[in-house]
PDB file of C-alpha atoms and ligand atoms in Angstrom:
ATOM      1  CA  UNK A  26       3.513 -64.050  29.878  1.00 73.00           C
ATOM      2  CA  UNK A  27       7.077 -64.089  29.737  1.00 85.00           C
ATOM      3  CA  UNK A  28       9.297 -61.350  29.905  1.00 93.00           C
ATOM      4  CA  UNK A  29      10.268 -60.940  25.905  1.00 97.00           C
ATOM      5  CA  UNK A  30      13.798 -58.935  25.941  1.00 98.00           C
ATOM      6  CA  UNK A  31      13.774 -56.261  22.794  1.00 98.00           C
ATOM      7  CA  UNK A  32      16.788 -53.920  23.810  1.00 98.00           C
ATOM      8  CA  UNK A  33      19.583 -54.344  26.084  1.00 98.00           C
ATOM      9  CA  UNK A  34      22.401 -51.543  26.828  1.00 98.00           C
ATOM     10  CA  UNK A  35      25.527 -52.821  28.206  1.00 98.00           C
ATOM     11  CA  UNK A  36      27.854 -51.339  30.006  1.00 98.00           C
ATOM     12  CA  UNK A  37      26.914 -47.601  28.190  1.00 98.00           C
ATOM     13  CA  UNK A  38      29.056 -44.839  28.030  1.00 98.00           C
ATOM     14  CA  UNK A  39      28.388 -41.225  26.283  1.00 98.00           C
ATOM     15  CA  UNK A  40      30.283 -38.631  25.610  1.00 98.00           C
ATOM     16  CA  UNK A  41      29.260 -35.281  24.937  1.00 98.00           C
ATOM     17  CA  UNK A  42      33.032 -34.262  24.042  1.00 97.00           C
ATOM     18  CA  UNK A  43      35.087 -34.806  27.225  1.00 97.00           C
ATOM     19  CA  UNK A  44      32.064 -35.070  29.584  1.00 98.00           C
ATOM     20  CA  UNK A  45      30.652 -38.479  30.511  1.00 98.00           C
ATOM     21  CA  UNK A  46      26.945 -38.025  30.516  1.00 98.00           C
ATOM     22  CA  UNK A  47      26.207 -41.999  30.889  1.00 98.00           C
ATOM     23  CA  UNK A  48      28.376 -44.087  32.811  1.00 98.00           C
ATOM     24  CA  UNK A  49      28.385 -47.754  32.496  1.00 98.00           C
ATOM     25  CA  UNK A  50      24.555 -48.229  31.744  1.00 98.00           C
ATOM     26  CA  UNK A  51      22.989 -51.947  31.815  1.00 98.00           C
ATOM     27  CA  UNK A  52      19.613 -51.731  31.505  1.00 98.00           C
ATOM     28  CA  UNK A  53      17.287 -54.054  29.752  1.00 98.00           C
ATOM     29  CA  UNK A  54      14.110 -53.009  27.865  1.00 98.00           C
ATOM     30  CA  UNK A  55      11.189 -55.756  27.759  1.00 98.00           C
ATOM     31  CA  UNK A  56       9.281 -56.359  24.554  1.00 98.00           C
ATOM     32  CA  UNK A  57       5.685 -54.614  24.872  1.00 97.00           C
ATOM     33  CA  UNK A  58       5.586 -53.105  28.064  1.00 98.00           C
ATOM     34  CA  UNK A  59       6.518 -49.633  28.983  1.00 98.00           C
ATOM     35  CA  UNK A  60       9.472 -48.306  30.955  1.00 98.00           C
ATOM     36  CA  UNK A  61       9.642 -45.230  32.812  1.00 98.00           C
ATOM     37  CA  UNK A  62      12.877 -43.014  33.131  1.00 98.00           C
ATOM     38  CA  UNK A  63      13.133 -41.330  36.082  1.00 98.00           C
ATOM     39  CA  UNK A  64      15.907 -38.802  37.569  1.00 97.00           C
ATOM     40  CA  UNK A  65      16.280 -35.253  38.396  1.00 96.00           C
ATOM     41  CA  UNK A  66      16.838 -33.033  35.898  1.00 95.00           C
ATOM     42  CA  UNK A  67      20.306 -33.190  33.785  1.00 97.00           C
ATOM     43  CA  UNK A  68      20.611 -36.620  34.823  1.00 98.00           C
ATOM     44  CA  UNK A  69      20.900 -38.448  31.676  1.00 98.00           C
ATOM     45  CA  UNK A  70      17.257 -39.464  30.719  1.00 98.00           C
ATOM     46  CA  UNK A  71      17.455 -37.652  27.332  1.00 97.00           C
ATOM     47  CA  UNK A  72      20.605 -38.522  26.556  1.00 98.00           C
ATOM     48  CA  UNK A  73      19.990 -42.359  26.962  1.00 98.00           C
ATOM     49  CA  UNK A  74      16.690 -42.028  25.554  1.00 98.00           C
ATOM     50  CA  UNK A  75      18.355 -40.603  21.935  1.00 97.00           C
ATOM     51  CA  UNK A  76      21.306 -43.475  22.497  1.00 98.00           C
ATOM     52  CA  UNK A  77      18.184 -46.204  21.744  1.00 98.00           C
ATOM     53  CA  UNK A  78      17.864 -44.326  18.031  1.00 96.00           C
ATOM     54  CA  UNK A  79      21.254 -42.970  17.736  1.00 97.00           C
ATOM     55  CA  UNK A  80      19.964 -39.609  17.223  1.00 95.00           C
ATOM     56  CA  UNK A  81      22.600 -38.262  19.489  1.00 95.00           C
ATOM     57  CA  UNK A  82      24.290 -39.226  16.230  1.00 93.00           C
ATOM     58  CA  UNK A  83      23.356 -35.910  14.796  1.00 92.00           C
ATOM     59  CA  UNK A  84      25.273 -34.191  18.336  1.00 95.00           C
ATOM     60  CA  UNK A  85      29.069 -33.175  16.715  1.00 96.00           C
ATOM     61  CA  UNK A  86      31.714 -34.311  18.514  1.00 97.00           C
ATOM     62  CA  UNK A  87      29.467 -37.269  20.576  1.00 97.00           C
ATOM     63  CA  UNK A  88      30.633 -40.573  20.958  1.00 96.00           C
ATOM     64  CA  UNK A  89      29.482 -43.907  22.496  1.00 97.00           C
ATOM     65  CA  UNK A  90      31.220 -47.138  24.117  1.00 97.00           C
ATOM     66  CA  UNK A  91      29.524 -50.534  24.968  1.00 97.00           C
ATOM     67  CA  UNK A  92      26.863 -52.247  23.217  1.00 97.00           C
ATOM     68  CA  UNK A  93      23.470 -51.494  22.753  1.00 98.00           C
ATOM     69  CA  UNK A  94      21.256 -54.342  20.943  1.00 98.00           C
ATOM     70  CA  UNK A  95      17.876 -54.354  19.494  1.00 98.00           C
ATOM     71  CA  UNK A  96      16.504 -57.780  19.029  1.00 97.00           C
ATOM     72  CA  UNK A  97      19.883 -59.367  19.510  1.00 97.00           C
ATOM     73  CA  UNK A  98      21.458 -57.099  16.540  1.00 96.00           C
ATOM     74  CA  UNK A  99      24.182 -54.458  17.247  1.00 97.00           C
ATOM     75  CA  UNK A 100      22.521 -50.615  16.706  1.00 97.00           C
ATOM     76  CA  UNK A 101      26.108 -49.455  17.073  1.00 96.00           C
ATOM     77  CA  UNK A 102      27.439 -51.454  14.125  1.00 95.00           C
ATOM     78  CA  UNK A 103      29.290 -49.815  10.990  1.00 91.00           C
ATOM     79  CA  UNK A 104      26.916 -51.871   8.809  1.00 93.00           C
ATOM     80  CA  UNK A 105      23.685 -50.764  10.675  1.00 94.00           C
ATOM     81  CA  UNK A 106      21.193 -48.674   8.544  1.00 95.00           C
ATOM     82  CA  UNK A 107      20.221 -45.525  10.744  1.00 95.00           C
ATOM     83  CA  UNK A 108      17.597 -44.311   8.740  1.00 92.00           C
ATOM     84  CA  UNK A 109      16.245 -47.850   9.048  1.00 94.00           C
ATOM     85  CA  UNK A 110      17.054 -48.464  13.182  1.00 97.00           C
ATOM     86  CA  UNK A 111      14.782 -44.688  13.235  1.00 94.00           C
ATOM     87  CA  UNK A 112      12.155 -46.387  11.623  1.00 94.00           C
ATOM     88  CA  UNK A 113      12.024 -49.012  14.177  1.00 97.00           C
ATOM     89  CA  UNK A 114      12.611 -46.912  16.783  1.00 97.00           C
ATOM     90  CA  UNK A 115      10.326 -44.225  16.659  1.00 95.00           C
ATOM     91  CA  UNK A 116      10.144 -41.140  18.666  1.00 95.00           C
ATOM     92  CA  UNK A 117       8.049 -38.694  19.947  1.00 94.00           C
ATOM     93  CA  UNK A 118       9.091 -35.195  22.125  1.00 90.00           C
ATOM     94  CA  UNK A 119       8.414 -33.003  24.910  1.00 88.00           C
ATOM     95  CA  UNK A 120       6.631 -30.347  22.632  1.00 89.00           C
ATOM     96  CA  UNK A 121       4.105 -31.524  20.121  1.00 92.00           C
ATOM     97  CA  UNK A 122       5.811 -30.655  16.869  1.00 93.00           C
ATOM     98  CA  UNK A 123       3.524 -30.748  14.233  1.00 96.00           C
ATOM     99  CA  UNK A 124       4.696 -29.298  10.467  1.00 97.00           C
ATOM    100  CA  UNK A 125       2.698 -26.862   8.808  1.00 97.00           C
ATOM    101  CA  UNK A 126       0.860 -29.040   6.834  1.00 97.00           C
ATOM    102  CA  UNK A 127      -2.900 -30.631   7.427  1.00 98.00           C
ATOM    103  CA  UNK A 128      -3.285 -33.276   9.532  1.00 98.00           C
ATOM    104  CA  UNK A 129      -3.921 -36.001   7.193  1.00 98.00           C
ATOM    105  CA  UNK A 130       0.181 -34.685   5.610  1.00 98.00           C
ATOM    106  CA  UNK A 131       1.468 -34.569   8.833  1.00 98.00           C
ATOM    107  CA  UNK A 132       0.874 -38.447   9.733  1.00 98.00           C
ATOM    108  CA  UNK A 133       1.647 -39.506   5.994  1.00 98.00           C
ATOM    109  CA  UNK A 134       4.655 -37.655   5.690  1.00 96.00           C
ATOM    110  CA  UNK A 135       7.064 -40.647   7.045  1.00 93.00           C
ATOM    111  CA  UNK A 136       5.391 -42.633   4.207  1.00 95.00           C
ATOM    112  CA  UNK A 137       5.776 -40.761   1.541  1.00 96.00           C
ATOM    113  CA  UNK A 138       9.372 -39.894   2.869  1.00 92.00           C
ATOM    114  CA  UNK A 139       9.938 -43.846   2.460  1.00 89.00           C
ATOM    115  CA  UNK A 140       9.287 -43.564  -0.890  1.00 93.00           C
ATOM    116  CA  UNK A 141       5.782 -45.206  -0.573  1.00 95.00           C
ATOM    117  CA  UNK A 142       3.244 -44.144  -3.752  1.00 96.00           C
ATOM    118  CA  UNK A 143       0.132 -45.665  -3.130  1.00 97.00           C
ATOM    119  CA  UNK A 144      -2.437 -43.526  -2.026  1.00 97.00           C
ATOM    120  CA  UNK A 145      -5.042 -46.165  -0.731  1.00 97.00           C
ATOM    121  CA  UNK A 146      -2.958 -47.917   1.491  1.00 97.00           C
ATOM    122  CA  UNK A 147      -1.092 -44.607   2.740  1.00 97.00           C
ATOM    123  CA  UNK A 148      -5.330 -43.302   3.534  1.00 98.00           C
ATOM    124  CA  UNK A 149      -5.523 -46.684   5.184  1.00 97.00           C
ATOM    125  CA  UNK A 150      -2.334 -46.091   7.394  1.00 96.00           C
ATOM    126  CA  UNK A 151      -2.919 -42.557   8.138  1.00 98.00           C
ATOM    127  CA  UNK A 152      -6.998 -43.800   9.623  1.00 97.00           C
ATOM    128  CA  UNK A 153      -5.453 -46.130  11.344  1.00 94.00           C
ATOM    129  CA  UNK A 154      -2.872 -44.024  12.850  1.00 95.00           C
ATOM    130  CA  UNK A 155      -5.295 -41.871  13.932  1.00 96.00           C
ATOM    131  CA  UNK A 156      -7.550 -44.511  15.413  1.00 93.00           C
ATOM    132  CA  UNK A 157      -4.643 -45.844  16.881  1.00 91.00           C
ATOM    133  CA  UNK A 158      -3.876 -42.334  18.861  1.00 92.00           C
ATOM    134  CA  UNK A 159      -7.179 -41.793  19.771  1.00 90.00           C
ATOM    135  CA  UNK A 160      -7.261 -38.679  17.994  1.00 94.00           C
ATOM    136  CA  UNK A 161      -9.485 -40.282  14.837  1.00 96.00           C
ATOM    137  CA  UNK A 162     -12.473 -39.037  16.232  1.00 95.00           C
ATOM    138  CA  UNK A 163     -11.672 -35.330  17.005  1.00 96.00           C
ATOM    139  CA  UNK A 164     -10.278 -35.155  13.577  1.00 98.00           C
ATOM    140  CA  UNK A 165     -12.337 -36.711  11.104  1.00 97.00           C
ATOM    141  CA  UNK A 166     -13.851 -33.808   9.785  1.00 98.00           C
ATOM    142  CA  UNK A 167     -10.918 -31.876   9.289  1.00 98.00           C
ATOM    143  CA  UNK A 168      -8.543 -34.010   8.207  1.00 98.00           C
ATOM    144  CA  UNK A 169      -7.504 -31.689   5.161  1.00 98.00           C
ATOM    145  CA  UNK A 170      -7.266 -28.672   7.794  1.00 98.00           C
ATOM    146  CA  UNK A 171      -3.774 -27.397   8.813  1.00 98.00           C
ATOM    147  CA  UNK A 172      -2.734 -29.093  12.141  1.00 98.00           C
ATOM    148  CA  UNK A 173      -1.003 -26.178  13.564  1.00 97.00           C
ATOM    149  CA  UNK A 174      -5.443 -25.440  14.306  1.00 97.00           C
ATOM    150  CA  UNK A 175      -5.039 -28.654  16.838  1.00 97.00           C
ATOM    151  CA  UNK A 176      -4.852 -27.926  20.607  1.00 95.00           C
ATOM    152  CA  UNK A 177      -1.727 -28.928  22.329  1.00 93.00           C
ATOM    153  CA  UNK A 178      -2.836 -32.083  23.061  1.00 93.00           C
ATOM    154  CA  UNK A 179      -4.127 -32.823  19.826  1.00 95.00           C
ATOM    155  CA  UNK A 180      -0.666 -31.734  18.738  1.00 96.00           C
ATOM    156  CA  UNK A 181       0.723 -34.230  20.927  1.00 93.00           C
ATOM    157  CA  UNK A 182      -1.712 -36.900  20.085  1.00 95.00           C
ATOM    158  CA  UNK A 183      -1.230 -36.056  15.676  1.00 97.00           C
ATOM    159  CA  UNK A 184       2.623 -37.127  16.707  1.00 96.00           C
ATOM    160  CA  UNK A 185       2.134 -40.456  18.211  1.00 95.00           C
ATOM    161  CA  UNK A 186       0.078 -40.712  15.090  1.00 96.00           C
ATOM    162  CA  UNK A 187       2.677 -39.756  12.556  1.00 96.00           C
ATOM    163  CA  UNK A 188       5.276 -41.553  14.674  1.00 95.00           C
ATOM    164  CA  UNK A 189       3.069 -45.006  14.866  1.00 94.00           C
ATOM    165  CA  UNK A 190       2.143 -44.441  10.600  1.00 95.00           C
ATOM    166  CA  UNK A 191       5.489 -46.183  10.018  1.00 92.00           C
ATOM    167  CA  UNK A 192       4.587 -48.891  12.282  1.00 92.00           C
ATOM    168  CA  UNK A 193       8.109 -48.484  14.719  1.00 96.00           C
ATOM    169  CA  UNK A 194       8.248 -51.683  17.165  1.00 97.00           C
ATOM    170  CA  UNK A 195       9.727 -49.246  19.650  1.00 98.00           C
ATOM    171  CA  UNK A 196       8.634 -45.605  20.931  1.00 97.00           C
ATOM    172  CA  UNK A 197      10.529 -43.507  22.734  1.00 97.00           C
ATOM    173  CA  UNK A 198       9.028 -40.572  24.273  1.00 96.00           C
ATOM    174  CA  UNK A 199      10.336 -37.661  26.213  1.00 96.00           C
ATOM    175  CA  UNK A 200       8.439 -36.023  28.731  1.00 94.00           C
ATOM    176  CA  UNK A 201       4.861 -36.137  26.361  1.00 92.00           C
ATOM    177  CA  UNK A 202       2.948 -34.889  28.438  1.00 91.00           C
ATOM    178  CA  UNK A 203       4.665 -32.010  29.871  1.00 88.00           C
ATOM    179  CA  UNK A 204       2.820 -29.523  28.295  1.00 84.00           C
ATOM    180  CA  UNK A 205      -0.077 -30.337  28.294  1.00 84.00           C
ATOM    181  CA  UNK A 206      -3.274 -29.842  30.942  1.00 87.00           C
ATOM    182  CA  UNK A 207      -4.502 -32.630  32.838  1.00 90.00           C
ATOM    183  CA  UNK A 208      -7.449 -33.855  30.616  1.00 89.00           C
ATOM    184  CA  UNK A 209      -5.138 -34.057  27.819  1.00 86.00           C
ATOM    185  CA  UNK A 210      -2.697 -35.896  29.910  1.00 91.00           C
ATOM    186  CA  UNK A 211      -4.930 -38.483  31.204  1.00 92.00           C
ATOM    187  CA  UNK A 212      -6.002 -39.133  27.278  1.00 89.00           C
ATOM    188  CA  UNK A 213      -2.125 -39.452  26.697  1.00 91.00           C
ATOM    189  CA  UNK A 214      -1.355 -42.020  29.717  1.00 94.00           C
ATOM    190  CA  UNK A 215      -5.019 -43.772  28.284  1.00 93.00           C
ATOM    191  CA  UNK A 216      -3.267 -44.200  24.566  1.00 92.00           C
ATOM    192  CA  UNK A 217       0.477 -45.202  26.292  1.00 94.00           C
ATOM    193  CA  UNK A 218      -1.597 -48.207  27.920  1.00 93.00           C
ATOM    194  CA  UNK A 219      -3.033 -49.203  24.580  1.00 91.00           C
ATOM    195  CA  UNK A 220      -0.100 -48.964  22.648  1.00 93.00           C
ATOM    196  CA  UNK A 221       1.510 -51.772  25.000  1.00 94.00           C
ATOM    197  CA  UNK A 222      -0.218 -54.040  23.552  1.00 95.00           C
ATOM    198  CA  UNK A 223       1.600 -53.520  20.038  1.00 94.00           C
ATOM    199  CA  UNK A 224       4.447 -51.439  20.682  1.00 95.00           C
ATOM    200  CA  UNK A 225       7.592 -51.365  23.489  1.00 98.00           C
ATOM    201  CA  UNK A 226       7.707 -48.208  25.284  1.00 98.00           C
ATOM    202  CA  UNK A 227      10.201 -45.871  27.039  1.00 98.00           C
ATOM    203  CA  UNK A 228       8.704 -43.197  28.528  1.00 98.00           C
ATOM    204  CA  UNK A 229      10.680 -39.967  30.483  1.00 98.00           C
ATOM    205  CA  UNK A 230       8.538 -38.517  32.402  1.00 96.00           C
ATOM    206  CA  UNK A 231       9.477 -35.836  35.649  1.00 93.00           C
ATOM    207  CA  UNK A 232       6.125 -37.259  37.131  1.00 93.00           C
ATOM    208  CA  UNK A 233       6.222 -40.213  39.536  1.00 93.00           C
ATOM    209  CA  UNK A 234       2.254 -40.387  39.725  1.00 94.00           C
ATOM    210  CA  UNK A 235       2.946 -40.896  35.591  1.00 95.00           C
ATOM    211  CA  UNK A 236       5.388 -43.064  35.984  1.00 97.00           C
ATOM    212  CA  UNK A 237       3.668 -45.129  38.558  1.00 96.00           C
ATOM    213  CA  UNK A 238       0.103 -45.206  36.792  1.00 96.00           C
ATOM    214  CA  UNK A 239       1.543 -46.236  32.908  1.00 97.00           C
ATOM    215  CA  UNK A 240       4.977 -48.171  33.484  1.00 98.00           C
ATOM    216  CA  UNK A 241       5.829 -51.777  33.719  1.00 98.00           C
ATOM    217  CA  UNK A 242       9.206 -51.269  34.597  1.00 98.00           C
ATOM    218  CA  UNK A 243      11.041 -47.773  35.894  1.00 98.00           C
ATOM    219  CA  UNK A 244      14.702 -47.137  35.579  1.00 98.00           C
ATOM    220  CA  UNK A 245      16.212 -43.992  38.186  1.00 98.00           C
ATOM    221  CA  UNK A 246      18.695 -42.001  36.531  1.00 98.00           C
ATOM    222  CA  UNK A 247      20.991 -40.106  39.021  1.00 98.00           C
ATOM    223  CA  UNK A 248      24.168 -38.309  37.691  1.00 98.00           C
ATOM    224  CA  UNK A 249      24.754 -40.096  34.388  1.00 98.00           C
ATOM    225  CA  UNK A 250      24.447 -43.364  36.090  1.00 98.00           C
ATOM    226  CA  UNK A 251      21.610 -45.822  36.287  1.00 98.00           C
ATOM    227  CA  UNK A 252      20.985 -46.826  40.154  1.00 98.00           C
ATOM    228  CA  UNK A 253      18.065 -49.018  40.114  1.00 98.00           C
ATOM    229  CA  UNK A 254      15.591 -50.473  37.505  1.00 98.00           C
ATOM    230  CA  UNK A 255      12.839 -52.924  39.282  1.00 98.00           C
ATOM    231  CA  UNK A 256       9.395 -53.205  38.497  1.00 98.00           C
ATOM    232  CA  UNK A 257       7.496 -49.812  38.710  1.00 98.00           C
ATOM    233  CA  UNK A 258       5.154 -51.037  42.306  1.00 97.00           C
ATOM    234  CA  UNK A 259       8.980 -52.496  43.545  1.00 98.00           C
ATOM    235  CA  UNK A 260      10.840 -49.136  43.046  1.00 98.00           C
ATOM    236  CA  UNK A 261       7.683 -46.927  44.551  1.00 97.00           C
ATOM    237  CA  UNK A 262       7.251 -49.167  47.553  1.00 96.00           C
ATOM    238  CA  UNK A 263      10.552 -50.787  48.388  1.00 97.00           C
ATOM    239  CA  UNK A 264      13.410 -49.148  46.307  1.00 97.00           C
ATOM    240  CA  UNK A 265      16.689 -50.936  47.492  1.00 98.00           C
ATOM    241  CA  UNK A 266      18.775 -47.963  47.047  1.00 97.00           C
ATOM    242  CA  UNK A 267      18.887 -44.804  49.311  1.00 96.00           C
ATOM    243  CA  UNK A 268      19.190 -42.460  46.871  1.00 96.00           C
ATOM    244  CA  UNK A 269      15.929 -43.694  44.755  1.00 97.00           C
ATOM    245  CA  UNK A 270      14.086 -43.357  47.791  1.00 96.00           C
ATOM    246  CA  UNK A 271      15.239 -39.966  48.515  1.00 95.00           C
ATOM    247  CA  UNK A 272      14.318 -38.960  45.124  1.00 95.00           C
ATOM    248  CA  UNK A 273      10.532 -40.733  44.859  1.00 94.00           C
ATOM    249  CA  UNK A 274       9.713 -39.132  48.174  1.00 92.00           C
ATOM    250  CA  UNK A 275      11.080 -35.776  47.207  1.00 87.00           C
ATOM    251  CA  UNK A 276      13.913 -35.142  49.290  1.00 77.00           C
ATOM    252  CA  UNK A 277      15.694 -34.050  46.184  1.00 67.00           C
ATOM    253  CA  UNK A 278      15.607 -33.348  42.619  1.00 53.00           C
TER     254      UNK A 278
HETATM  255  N1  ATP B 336      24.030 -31.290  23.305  1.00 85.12           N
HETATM  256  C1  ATP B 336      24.686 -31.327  24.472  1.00 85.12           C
HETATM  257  N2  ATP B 336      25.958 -30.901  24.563  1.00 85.12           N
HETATM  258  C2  ATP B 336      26.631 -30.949  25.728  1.00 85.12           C
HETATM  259  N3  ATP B 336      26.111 -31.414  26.887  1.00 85.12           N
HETATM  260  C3  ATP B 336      24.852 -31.858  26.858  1.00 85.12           C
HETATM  261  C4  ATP B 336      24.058 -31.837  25.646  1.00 85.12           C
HETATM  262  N4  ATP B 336      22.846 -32.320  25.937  1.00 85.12           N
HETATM  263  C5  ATP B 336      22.860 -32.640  27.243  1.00 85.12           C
HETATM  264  N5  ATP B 336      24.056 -32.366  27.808  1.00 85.12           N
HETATM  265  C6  ATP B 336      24.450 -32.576  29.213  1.00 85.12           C
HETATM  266  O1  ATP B 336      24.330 -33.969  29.527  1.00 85.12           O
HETATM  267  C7  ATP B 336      23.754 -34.156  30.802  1.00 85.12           C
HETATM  268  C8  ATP B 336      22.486 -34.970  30.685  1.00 85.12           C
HETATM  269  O2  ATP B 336      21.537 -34.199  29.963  1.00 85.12           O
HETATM  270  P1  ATP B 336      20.097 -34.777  29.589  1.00 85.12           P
HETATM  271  O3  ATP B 336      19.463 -33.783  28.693  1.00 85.12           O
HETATM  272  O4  ATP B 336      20.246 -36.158  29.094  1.00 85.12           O
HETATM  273  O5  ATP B 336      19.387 -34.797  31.022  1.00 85.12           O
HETATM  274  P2  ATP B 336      17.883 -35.123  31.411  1.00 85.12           P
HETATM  275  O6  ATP B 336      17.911 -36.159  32.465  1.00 85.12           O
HETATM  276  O7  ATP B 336      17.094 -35.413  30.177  1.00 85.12           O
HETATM  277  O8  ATP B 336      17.400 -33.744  32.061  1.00 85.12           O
HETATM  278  P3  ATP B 336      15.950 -33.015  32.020  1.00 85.12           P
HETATM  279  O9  ATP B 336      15.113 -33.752  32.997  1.00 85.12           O
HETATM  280  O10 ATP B 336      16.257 -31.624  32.472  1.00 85.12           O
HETATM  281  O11 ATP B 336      15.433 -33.080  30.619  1.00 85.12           O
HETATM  282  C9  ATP B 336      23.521 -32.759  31.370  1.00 85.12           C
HETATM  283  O12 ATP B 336      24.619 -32.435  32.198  1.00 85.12           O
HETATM  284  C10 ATP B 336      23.495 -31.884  30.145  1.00 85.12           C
HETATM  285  O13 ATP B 336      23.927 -30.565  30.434  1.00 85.12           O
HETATM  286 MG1   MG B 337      15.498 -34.460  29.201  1.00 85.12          MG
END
């Protein structure tokens, strides 16, 4: 199949007040496959990562140049809904953050924040959510229990489900499966290579062995600037720039 492009970022620049944390960023983002950020640490992953939903909107005194286009359509334009770009452009973070509310609350809450009022199809959605995070399962049986009663990974796994209940066409995710053991990691990378199938997928991760086994595509971060994006087998076999190489065999960061 064709590469399908769903979000380009051209020449990028942010600004956390007078310090440049991205510096002329190009990188393209392919429609349903999953790219992995890569960089040592403080080297911009985050930062670009909350760029794609302008949450580093809600950063005072922030402020980005350049273009950055989802499906062709400027997310930096005056007339651009944000709380409608979020819902497109869902996100999920390093620590599971469930609210205290049950599980079957926690993955309907984005619906019934959208105003939505019927309670079939919102039962429906949250099922399928669950289903759809592989967490259905574990959780049928408890569904009107309090989530905060989930292991971490179930954490994790109840917030891919509330963040897929609103049925984003992009996920972003930040380091998901830092905190959490290796079982619950592998279930993780398991779900990340289903969700390709429906979904587009930018994934940070500090873990080449992640990055290699669930991206398409992997973009290294060094220093605010983006140094090389290939395919994922391209950039751990035969990176064409000295510094990725130095970084994937772990001469630094
Ligand atoms: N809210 C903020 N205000 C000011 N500077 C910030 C803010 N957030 C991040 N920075 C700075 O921007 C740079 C990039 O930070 P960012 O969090 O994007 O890095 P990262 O690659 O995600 O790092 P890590 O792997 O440690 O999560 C760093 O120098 C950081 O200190
Ligand atoms: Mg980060």
């Amino acid at each position: 199949m064709p590469d399908i492009i769903k979000m380009v970022a051209k020449n990028l620049n942010f600004y956390y007040g007078r310090f440049k944390a991205l510096q002329d960023i190009n990188l393209t983002i392919n429609e349903r496959q999953v790219t992995a950020l890569i960089g040592p640490s403080g080297c911009g992953k985050s930062t670009f990562l909350r760029c794609l939903n302008r949450m580093n909107d809600l950063i005072p005194g922030t402020r980005v140049e350049g273009e950055l286009t989802l499906d062709g359509e400027n997310v930096y334009a005056q007339s651009l809904d944000v709380v409608e770009l979020r819902r497109r452009v869902g996100m999920v973070f390093q620590k599971p953050n469930p609210f205290p509310k049950t599980i079957f609350e926690n993955v309907a809450y984005g619906l019934r924040v959208g105003g939505m009022r019927d309670n079939t199809y919102i039962s429906q959605q949250v099922e399928k959510s669950l289903k759809g995070a592989a967490l259905f399962d574990e959780v049928k049986d408890r569904i009107h229990d309090s989530a905060l009663g989930l292991s971490g990974g179930q954490q994790q796994r109840l917030c891919i489900a509330r963040a897929l209940a609103i049925e984003p066409e992009v996920l972003l995710m930040d380091e998901p499966a830092s905190a959490l053991d290796p079982i619950a990691t592998q279930k993780i990378e398991e779900l990340i290579h289903e969700l390709k199938r429906n979904f587009t997928i930018i994934i940070v991760t500090h873990s080449m062995q992640q990055a290699a086994r669930v991206s398409d595509r992997t973009a290294f971060f060094y220093m605010g600037k983006l140094i090389e994006v290939d395919a994922t087998e391209t950039i751990f076999t035969r990176p064409s720039q000295k510094q990725t190489e130095d970084y994937i065999t772990g001469r630094f960061g």
